[in-house]
mmCIF file of C-alpha atoms and ligand atoms in Angstrom:
data_model
loop_
_atom_site.group_PDB
_atom_site.id
_atom_site.type_symbol
_atom_site.label_atom_id
_atom_site.label_comp_id
_atom_site.label_asym_id
_atom_site.label_seq_id
_atom_site.Cartn_x
_atom_site.Cartn_y
_atom_site.Cartn_z
ATOM 1 C CA MET A 18 -0.781 0.105 0.305
ATOM 2 C CA LYS A 19 1.609 3.497 -0.446
ATOM 3 C CA LYS A 20 1.959 5.898 2.036
ATOM 4 C CA SER A 21 -0.464 8.796 0.569
ATOM 5 C CA SER A 22 -3.831 5.557 0.182
ATOM 6 C CA LEU A 23 -2.206 4.229 4.411
ATOM 7 C CA PHE A 24 -2.477 7.926 4.945
ATOM 8 C CA ILE A 25 -6.243 7.960 3.956
ATOM 9 C CA ALA A 26 -7.400 5.006 5.480
ATOM 10 C CA VAL A 27 -5.557 5.367 8.733
ATOM 11 C CA SER A 28 -7.180 9.407 8.828
ATOM 12 C CA LEU A 29 -10.698 7.790 7.940
ATOM 13 C CA VAL A 30 -10.794 5.336 10.657
ATOM 14 C CA THR A 31 -9.733 8.349 12.953
ATOM 15 C CA LEU A 32 -12.647 10.411 11.702
ATOM 16 C CA SER A 33 -15.297 7.873 11.875
ATOM 17 C CA LEU A 34 -14.526 6.415 15.209
ATOM 18 C CA ALA A 35 -14.499 10.890 16.449
ATOM 19 C CA ALA A 36 -18.338 10.874 14.275
ATOM 20 C CA GLY A 37 -19.513 7.467 16.573
ATOM 21 C CA ALA A 38 -17.678 9.159 20.082
ATOM 22 C CA VAL A 39 -19.633 12.565 18.868
ATOM 23 C CA ALA A 40 -23.072 11.329 18.299
ATOM 24 C CA SER A 41 -22.789 9.458 21.395
ATOM 25 C CA SER A 42 -21.974 11.953 24.055
ATOM 26 C CA SER A 43 -25.489 13.781 22.440
ATOM 27 C CA GLY A 44 -27.021 10.956 24.099
ATOM 28 C CA GLN A 45 -29.012 10.229 21.411
ATOM 29 C CA LYS A 46 -30.710 7.226 21.239
ATOM 30 C CA ALA A 47 -30.150 4.495 17.928
ATOM 31 C CA PRO A 48 -33.224 4.490 16.261
ATOM 32 C CA LYS A 49 -35.737 1.689 16.911
ATOM 33 C CA GLN A 50 -35.841 -1.604 13.753
ATOM 34 C CA VAL A 51 -38.605 -1.582 12.231
ATOM 35 C CA GLN A 52 -39.364 -4.140 9.473
ATOM 36 C CA TRP A 53 -40.327 -1.966 5.909
ATOM 37 C CA ALA A 54 -41.568 -3.895 2.803
ATOM 38 C CA PHE A 55 -38.707 -1.548 0.976
ATOM 39 C CA ASP A 56 -35.947 -2.828 2.585
ATOM 40 C CA GLY A 57 -34.012 -5.420 1.194
ATOM 41 C CA VAL A 58 -32.888 -6.865 -2.907
ATOM 42 C CA PHE A 59 -37.025 -7.406 -2.942
ATOM 43 C CA GLY A 60 -37.581 -4.311 -1.511
ATOM 44 C CA ARG A 61 -41.192 -2.543 -3.283
ATOM 45 C CA VAL A 62 -43.403 0.608 -2.273
ATOM 46 C CA ASP A 63 -45.820 -0.989 -0.117
ATOM 47 C CA LYS A 64 -48.562 1.609 -1.688
ATOM 48 C CA GLN A 65 -51.647 1.216 0.115
ATOM 49 C CA SER A 66 -49.085 2.336 3.482
ATOM 50 C CA ALA A 67 -47.719 4.633 1.629
ATOM 51 C CA GLN A 68 -51.661 6.276 -0.255
ATOM 52 C CA ARG A 69 -52.486 7.176 3.615
ATOM 53 C CA GLY A 70 -49.538 7.760 4.209
ATOM 54 C CA LEU A 71 -49.668 10.981 1.935
ATOM 55 C CA GLN A 72 -53.161 12.146 3.467
ATOM 56 C CA VAL A 73 -50.650 12.330 7.041
ATOM 57 C CA TYR A 74 -48.581 14.121 5.417
ATOM 58 C CA LYS A 75 -50.878 16.524 3.803
ATOM 59 C CA GLU A 76 -53.581 16.690 6.670
ATOM 60 C CA VAL A 77 -50.745 16.513 9.339
ATOM 61 C CA CYS A 78 -47.549 17.752 7.768
ATOM 62 C CA ALA A 79 -48.114 20.763 5.699
ATOM 63 C CA ALA A 80 -49.069 22.830 7.989
ATOM 64 C CA CYS A 81 -44.850 23.509 8.464
ATOM 65 C CA HIS A 82 -43.414 21.626 5.496
ATOM 66 C CA GLY A 83 -42.850 21.475 2.473
ATOM 67 C CA LEU A 84 -42.150 18.599 -0.843
ATOM 68 C CA LYS A 85 -40.976 20.475 -3.365
ATOM 69 C CA ARG A 86 -39.880 17.583 -5.166
ATOM 70 C CA VAL A 87 -42.405 15.987 -5.647
ATOM 71 C CA ALA A 88 -44.721 16.581 -8.192
ATOM 72 C CA PHE A 89 -48.485 15.616 -8.319
ATOM 73 C CA ARG A 90 -48.191 13.716 -11.448
ATOM 74 C CA ASN A 91 -45.211 11.405 -9.146
ATOM 75 C CA LEU A 92 -48.265 10.044 -7.331
ATOM 76 C CA THR A 93 -49.959 7.786 -10.212
ATOM 77 C CA GLU A 94 -46.690 5.659 -9.426
ATOM 78 C CA ILE A 95 -48.184 4.569 -5.612
ATOM 79 C CA GLY A 96 -51.120 3.969 -7.607
ATOM 80 C CA PHE A 97 -53.792 7.377 -7.921
ATOM 81 C CA SER A 98 -55.855 7.298 -11.193
ATOM 82 C CA GLU A 99 -54.461 10.175 -13.577
ATOM 83 C CA ALA A 100 -58.113 11.829 -12.663
ATOM 84 C CA GLU A 101 -57.615 11.677 -8.786
ATOM 85 C CA VAL A 102 -53.961 13.087 -8.960
ATOM 86 C CA LYS A 103 -55.713 15.994 -11.582
ATOM 87 C CA ALA A 104 -58.781 16.250 -8.655
ATOM 88 C CA LEU A 105 -55.937 16.622 -5.979
ATOM 89 C CA ALA A 106 -53.489 19.395 -7.890
ATOM 90 C CA ALA A 107 -56.456 21.521 -8.885
ATOM 91 C CA THR A 108 -57.397 21.685 -4.355
ATOM 92 C CA TYR A 109 -54.239 23.609 -4.395
ATOM 93 C CA GLN A 110 -52.975 26.846 -5.247
ATOM 94 C CA ILE A 111 -50.343 27.188 -7.181
ATOM 95 C CA LYS A 112 -48.141 30.273 -7.238
ATOM 96 C CA ASP A 113 -47.616 31.142 -11.535
ATOM 97 C CA GLY A 114 -46.294 34.703 -13.578
ATOM 98 C CA PRO A 115 -45.491 36.919 -14.431
ATOM 99 C CA ASN A 116 -48.120 37.480 -16.787
ATOM 100 C CA ASP A 117 -48.526 40.512 -19.395
ATOM 101 C CA ASP A 118 -47.934 42.593 -16.136
ATOM 102 C CA GLY A 119 -44.823 41.550 -14.973
ATOM 103 C CA ASP A 120 -47.796 40.890 -11.775
ATOM 104 C CA MET A 121 -47.251 36.903 -10.259
ATOM 105 C CA PHE A 122 -50.622 35.503 -10.034
ATOM 106 C CA GLU A 123 -53.147 32.489 -8.537
ATOM 107 C CA ARG A 124 -54.108 29.559 -10.181
ATOM 108 C CA ALA A 125 -55.618 26.464 -9.340
ATOM 109 C CA GLY A 126 -52.779 23.818 -9.309
ATOM 110 C CA VAL A 127 -52.946 21.144 -12.296
ATOM 111 C CA ALA A 128 -51.077 17.245 -12.403
ATOM 112 C CA SER A 129 -47.174 18.680 -13.425
ATOM 113 C CA ASP A 130 -47.347 21.649 -10.574
ATOM 114 C CA TYR A 131 -44.910 20.556 -7.484
ATOM 115 C CA PHE A 132 -46.599 20.539 -3.724
ATOM 116 C CA PRO A 133 -46.183 23.973 -2.735
ATOM 117 C CA SER A 134 -44.251 25.215 0.463
ATOM 118 C CA PRO A 135 -46.164 26.449 3.565
ATOM 119 C CA TYR A 136 -43.431 29.569 4.190
ATOM 120 C CA ALA A 137 -42.524 31.334 0.863
ATOM 121 C CA ASN A 138 -38.877 31.049 2.676
ATOM 122 C CA ASP A 139 -36.878 30.346 5.877
ATOM 123 C CA ASN A 140 -37.249 33.562 7.020
ATOM 124 C CA ALA A 141 -41.252 33.108 7.474
ATOM 125 C CA ALA A 142 -40.233 29.923 9.033
ATOM 126 C CA LYS A 143 -38.589 30.764 11.510
ATOM 127 C CA ALA A 144 -40.070 34.151 12.584
ATOM 128 C CA VAL A 145 -43.427 31.977 13.538
ATOM 129 C CA GLN A 146 -41.409 28.423 14.419
ATOM 130 C CA ASN A 147 -38.799 29.897 17.283
ATOM 131 C CA GLY A 148 -36.779 30.632 15.388
ATOM 132 C CA ALA A 149 -35.823 26.552 12.879
ATOM 133 C CA VAL A 150 -36.759 26.105 10.432
ATOM 134 C CA PRO A 151 -38.865 23.110 9.503
ATOM 135 C CA PRO A 152 -36.873 20.982 6.963
ATOM 136 C CA ASP A 153 -38.004 20.622 3.195
ATOM 137 C CA LEU A 154 -39.784 16.525 4.032
ATOM 138 C CA SER A 155 -38.771 15.368 -0.413
ATOM 139 C CA LEU A 156 -35.338 14.221 0.678
ATOM 140 C CA ILE A 157 -35.213 13.287 4.300
ATOM 141 C CA ILE A 158 -35.493 10.165 4.431
ATOM 142 C CA LYS A 159 -32.120 10.395 2.822
ATOM 143 C CA ALA A 160 -30.276 12.877 4.521
ATOM 144 C CA ARG A 161 -30.596 11.472 7.535
ATOM 145 C CA PRO A 162 -28.137 8.190 9.180
ATOM 146 C CA ASP A 163 -31.066 5.296 9.057
ATOM 147 C CA GLY A 164 -32.942 7.907 7.962
ATOM 148 C CA ALA A 165 -36.128 5.613 8.076
ATOM 149 C CA ASN A 166 -36.747 3.944 10.921
ATOM 150 C CA TYR A 167 -35.408 7.405 12.256
ATOM 151 C CA LEU A 168 -37.651 9.115 10.949
ATOM 152 C CA PHE A 169 -40.448 6.106 12.306
ATOM 153 C CA SER A 170 -38.428 6.871 16.095
ATOM 154 C CA LEU A 171 -38.480 10.942 16.105
ATOM 155 C CA LEU A 172 -42.160 10.842 15.017
ATOM 156 C CA THR A 173 -43.452 8.385 17.740
ATOM 157 C CA GLY A 174 -40.567 8.708 20.054
ATOM 158 C CA TYR A 175 -41.524 11.897 22.305
ATOM 159 C CA GLU A 176 -41.654 12.233 26.202
ATOM 160 C CA ALA A 177 -41.711 14.688 29.014
ATOM 161 C CA ALA A 178 -37.899 15.700 29.422
ATOM 162 C CA PRO A 179 -36.177 14.862 32.222
ATOM 163 C CA ALA A 180 -35.112 17.367 34.755
ATOM 164 C CA ASP A 181 -31.789 18.165 33.732
ATOM 165 C CA ALA A 182 -32.778 19.593 30.148
ATOM 166 C CA HIS A 183 -32.853 23.479 29.717
ATOM 167 C CA LEU A 184 -36.738 23.858 27.257
ATOM 168 C CA ALA A 185 -37.231 26.939 26.722
ATOM 169 C CA ALA A 186 -40.274 28.464 25.282
ATOM 170 C CA GLY A 187 -41.833 26.274 22.425
ATOM 171 C CA GLN A 188 -39.218 23.651 22.588
ATOM 172 C CA HIS A 189 -39.773 19.720 22.978
ATOM 173 C CA TYR A 190 -38.306 17.195 24.528
ATOM 174 C CA ASN A 191 -37.200 13.335 22.089
ATOM 175 C CA PRO A 192 -34.224 11.253 22.513
ATOM 176 C CA TYR A 193 -34.123 10.507 19.481
ATOM 177 C CA PHE A 194 -32.917 14.096 18.162
ATOM 178 C CA ALA A 195 -29.643 14.717 18.737
ATOM 179 C CA GLY A 196 -29.691 16.969 21.761
ATOM 180 C CA GLY A 197 -32.769 16.031 22.105
ATOM 181 C CA VAL A 198 -34.443 18.961 22.598
ATOM 182 C CA LEU A 199 -36.491 20.806 19.828
ATOM 183 C CA ALA A 200 -38.771 22.784 18.573
ATOM 184 C CA MET A 201 -41.038 20.201 16.384
ATOM 185 C CA PRO A 202 -44.084 19.675 19.264
ATOM 186 C CA ALA A 203 -45.229 16.291 18.755
ATOM 187 C CA PRO A 204 -46.675 16.409 15.084
ATOM 188 C CA LEU A 205 -49.390 12.898 15.644
ATOM 189 C CA SER A 206 -51.990 10.842 18.698
ATOM 190 C CA ASP A 207 -54.348 8.459 18.317
ATOM 191 C CA GLY A 208 -56.817 9.127 15.524
ATOM 192 C CA GLN A 209 -56.027 12.511 14.021
ATOM 193 C CA VAL A 210 -56.597 11.180 10.762
ATOM 194 C CA GLU A 211 -59.479 9.658 9.530
ATOM 195 C CA TYR A 212 -58.075 6.458 7.183
ATOM 196 C CA SER A 213 -61.369 5.862 4.432
ATOM 197 C CA ASP A 214 -59.875 2.090 4.078
ATOM 198 C CA GLY A 215 -60.873 1.242 6.878
ATOM 199 C CA THR A 216 -57.094 1.659 9.321
ATOM 200 C CA LYS A 217 -57.557 2.878 12.480
ATOM 201 C CA ALA A 218 -55.041 5.457 12.801
ATOM 202 C CA THR A 219 -53.471 4.684 15.339
ATOM 203 C CA THR A 220 -49.786 7.194 16.022
ATOM 204 C CA GLU A 221 -47.911 3.894 15.003
ATOM 205 C CA GLN A 222 -50.197 3.659 12.178
ATOM 206 C CA MET A 223 -49.552 7.304 10.776
ATOM 207 C CA ALA A 224 -45.491 7.210 11.479
ATOM 208 C CA LYS A 225 -45.159 3.559 9.038
ATOM 209 C CA ASP A 226 -48.076 5.508 7.097
ATOM 210 C CA VAL A 227 -45.794 8.161 6.405
ATOM 211 C CA VAL A 228 -42.132 7.150 6.801
ATOM 212 C CA ASN A 229 -43.383 4.498 3.237
ATOM 213 C CA PHE A 230 -44.878 7.540 1.650
ATOM 214 C CA LEU A 231 -41.773 9.564 2.283
ATOM 215 C CA GLN A 232 -39.714 7.171 1.309
ATOM 216 C CA TRP A 233 -40.951 6.805 -1.995
ATOM 217 C CA ALA A 234 -41.064 10.283 -2.886
ATOM 218 C CA ALA A 235 -37.255 9.956 -1.818
ATOM 219 C CA GLU A 236 -35.996 7.073 -3.669
ATOM 220 C CA PRO A 237 -38.462 6.788 -6.366
ATOM 221 C CA GLU A 238 -36.544 4.713 -8.461
ATOM 222 C CA MET A 239 -36.354 1.704 -5.935
ATOM 223 C CA GLU A 240 -38.444 -0.532 -6.427
ATOM 224 C CA ALA A 241 -37.177 -0.741 -10.629
ATOM 225 C CA ARG A 242 -33.776 -0.267 -9.403
ATOM 226 C CA LYS A 243 -34.217 -3.334 -7.456
ATOM 227 C CA GLN A 244 -35.694 -5.047 -9.794
ATOM 228 C CA THR A 245 -33.296 -4.297 -12.160
ATOM 229 C CA GLY A 246 -30.512 -5.264 -9.985
ATOM 230 C CA LEU A 247 -32.626 -9.133 -9.246
ATOM 231 C CA LYS A 248 -32.121 -9.518 -13.233
ATOM 232 C CA VAL A 249 -28.529 -8.871 -13.678
ATOM 233 C CA MET A 250 -27.854 -11.273 -10.938
ATOM 234 C CA LEU A 251 -29.800 -14.262 -13.071
ATOM 235 C CA PHE A 252 -28.415 -13.506 -16.174
ATOM 236 C CA LEU A 253 -24.690 -13.630 -14.260
ATOM 237 C CA PHE A 254 -25.488 -16.095 -12.413
ATOM 238 C CA VAL A 255 -27.603 -18.979 -15.970
ATOM 239 C CA PHE A 256 -23.959 -16.431 -18.282
ATOM 240 C CA THR A 257 -21.543 -18.043 -15.201
ATOM 241 C CA ALA A 258 -23.260 -21.616 -15.516
ATOM 242 C CA PHE A 259 -22.522 -21.750 -19.623
ATOM 243 C CA ALA A 260 -19.366 -21.040 -19.312
ATOM 244 C CA TYR A 261 -18.594 -23.129 -16.571
ATOM 245 C CA ILE A 262 -20.015 -25.530 -18.745
ATOM 246 C CA ALA A 263 -18.162 -24.099 -22.420
ATOM 247 C CA LYS A 264 -14.893 -24.816 -20.153
ATOM 248 C CA ARG A 265 -15.813 -27.908 -19.223
ATOM 249 C CA ASN A 266 -16.284 -28.973 -22.542
ATOM 250 C CA ILE A 267 -13.808 -27.219 -24.111
ATOM 251 C CA TRP A 268 -10.961 -28.648 -21.095
ATOM 252 C CA ARG A 269 -11.737 -32.803 -21.394
ATOM 253 C CA LYS A 270 -9.767 -33.156 -24.389
ATOM 254 C CA LEU A 271 -6.644 -32.581 -22.008
ATOM 255 C CA HIS A 272 -7.628 -34.070 -18.765
HETATM 256 C C1 HEC B 306 -46.328 22.767 13.843
HETATM 257 C C2 HEC B 306 -45.443 22.596 12.707
HETATM 258 C C3 HEC B 306 -44.898 21.095 12.665
HETATM 259 C C4 HEC B 306 -45.508 19.765 12.286
HETATM 260 C C5 HEC B 306 -46.943 20.133 12.039
HETATM 261 C C6 HEC B 306 -44.897 19.219 11.471
HETATM 262 N N1 HEC B 306 -43.307 19.217 11.614
HETATM 263 FE FE1 HEC B 306 -41.566 18.549 10.943
HETATM 264 N N2 HEC B 306 -40.619 20.144 12.846
HETATM 265 C C7 HEC B 306 -40.982 21.765 12.555
HETATM 266 C C8 HEC B 306 -40.355 22.454 13.376
HETATM 267 C C9 HEC B 306 -40.684 23.445 13.818
HETATM 268 C C10 HEC B 306 -39.012 21.607 13.036
HETATM 269 C C11 HEC B 306 -37.463 22.057 13.210
HETATM 270 C C12 HEC B 306 -36.689 21.656 15.008
HETATM 271 C C13 HEC B 306 -35.953 21.829 15.278
HETATM 272 O O1 HEC B 306 -34.888 21.759 14.601
HETATM 273 O O2 HEC B 306 -35.259 22.114 16.569
HETATM 274 C C14 HEC B 306 -39.288 19.808 12.806
HETATM 275 C C15 HEC B 306 -38.183 19.010 12.182
HETATM 276 C C16 HEC B 306 -38.367 18.167 11.467
HETATM 277 C C17 HEC B 306 -37.398 17.041 10.908
HETATM 278 C C18 HEC B 306 -36.243 17.014 11.635
HETATM 279 C C19 HEC B 306 -35.381 16.215 12.001
HETATM 280 C C20 HEC B 306 -34.131 16.879 11.997
HETATM 281 O O3 HEC B 306 -34.180 15.397 12.172
HETATM 282 O O4 HEC B 306 -33.951 17.191 11.634
HETATM 283 C C21 HEC B 306 -38.912 15.420 10.408
HETATM 284 C C22 HEC B 306 -38.032 14.687 9.779
HETATM 285 C C23 HEC B 306 -40.095 15.631 10.451
HETATM 286 N N3 HEC B 306 -40.036 17.182 11.206
HETATM 287 C C24 HEC B 306 -40.252 15.496 10.444
HETATM 288 C C25 HEC B 306 -42.245 15.849 10.438
HETATM 289 C C26 HEC B 306 -43.465 14.725 10.175
HETATM 290 C C27 HEC B 306 -43.691 13.543 9.364
HETATM 291 C C28 HEC B 306 -44.432 15.586 10.066
HETATM 292 C C29 HEC B 306 -45.424 15.008 10.236
HETATM 293 C C30 HEC B 306 -46.345 13.374 10.884
HETATM 294 C C31 HEC B 306 -44.137 16.970 11.257
HETATM 295 N N4 HEC B 306 -42.953 16.930 10.517
HETATM 296 C C32 HEC B 306 -45.330 17.789 11.675
HETATM 297 C C33 HEC B 306 -42.458 21.821 13.094
HETATM 298 C C34 HEC B 306 -43.555 20.845 13.023
#
């Protein structure tokens, strides 16, 4: 091994050890581990759950969080019909323009629009959220280590603050959040939404559903990618078998 690559390897190990130490010294709890339909090589999107998750996003999270990278038309991928997508888009007011007079205007949404964000910009969000900015949720599952389990744990993990925690007004305690103190109040409580498919809306169920939805939002190509991977593996397996048989035939005379 060259000296420079040895140096890089040693620094990487040291860095990751240091990062581990920081994470544990902040007292952040490791996320609960959940079995997800999208895990593993056969991973797929649980569309029923993702559809319920959209409802949770719309009725709860959207009050504070944007989803600006998801277009309404993409929702056909989790099983909505084009008519349903059109109808949903039309319930939103989208800022457009400028028109011929140079003014921005609002119009009803169409399928190719993206989810509008609740705040015009980060400062507007800070002004009403105790100085914290609710992050856009489009990519949040990929933006946090073990993102799906982390989000599930965050949503279901609120607790009364321990005696030594210092909470300012508008702050809340959650051991799964780095540092334990955050500006988001527990967003879910049992029965908060009413599911039309009869599923009971417990806090856990809503948390699972919104994770399934946001996982799809962050990685819409996941299912196709994993299926392609499986086909490639199958092809390589069959190809290797043929190559082996051919090799045996060609070399047989020399044995
Ligand atoms: C009343 C407003 C409000 C609602 C409703 C709300 N959030 Fe939040 N959320 C916030 C704020 C404010 C923050 C920033 C917290 C901080 O940094 O202290 C936040 C942060 C987050 C984070 C980032 C945590 C991190 O690791 O940085 C995630 C993920 C999140 N919210 C998900 C959700 C989901 C999912 C829902 C719906 C079930 C939801 N939120 C509903 C206000 C809200």
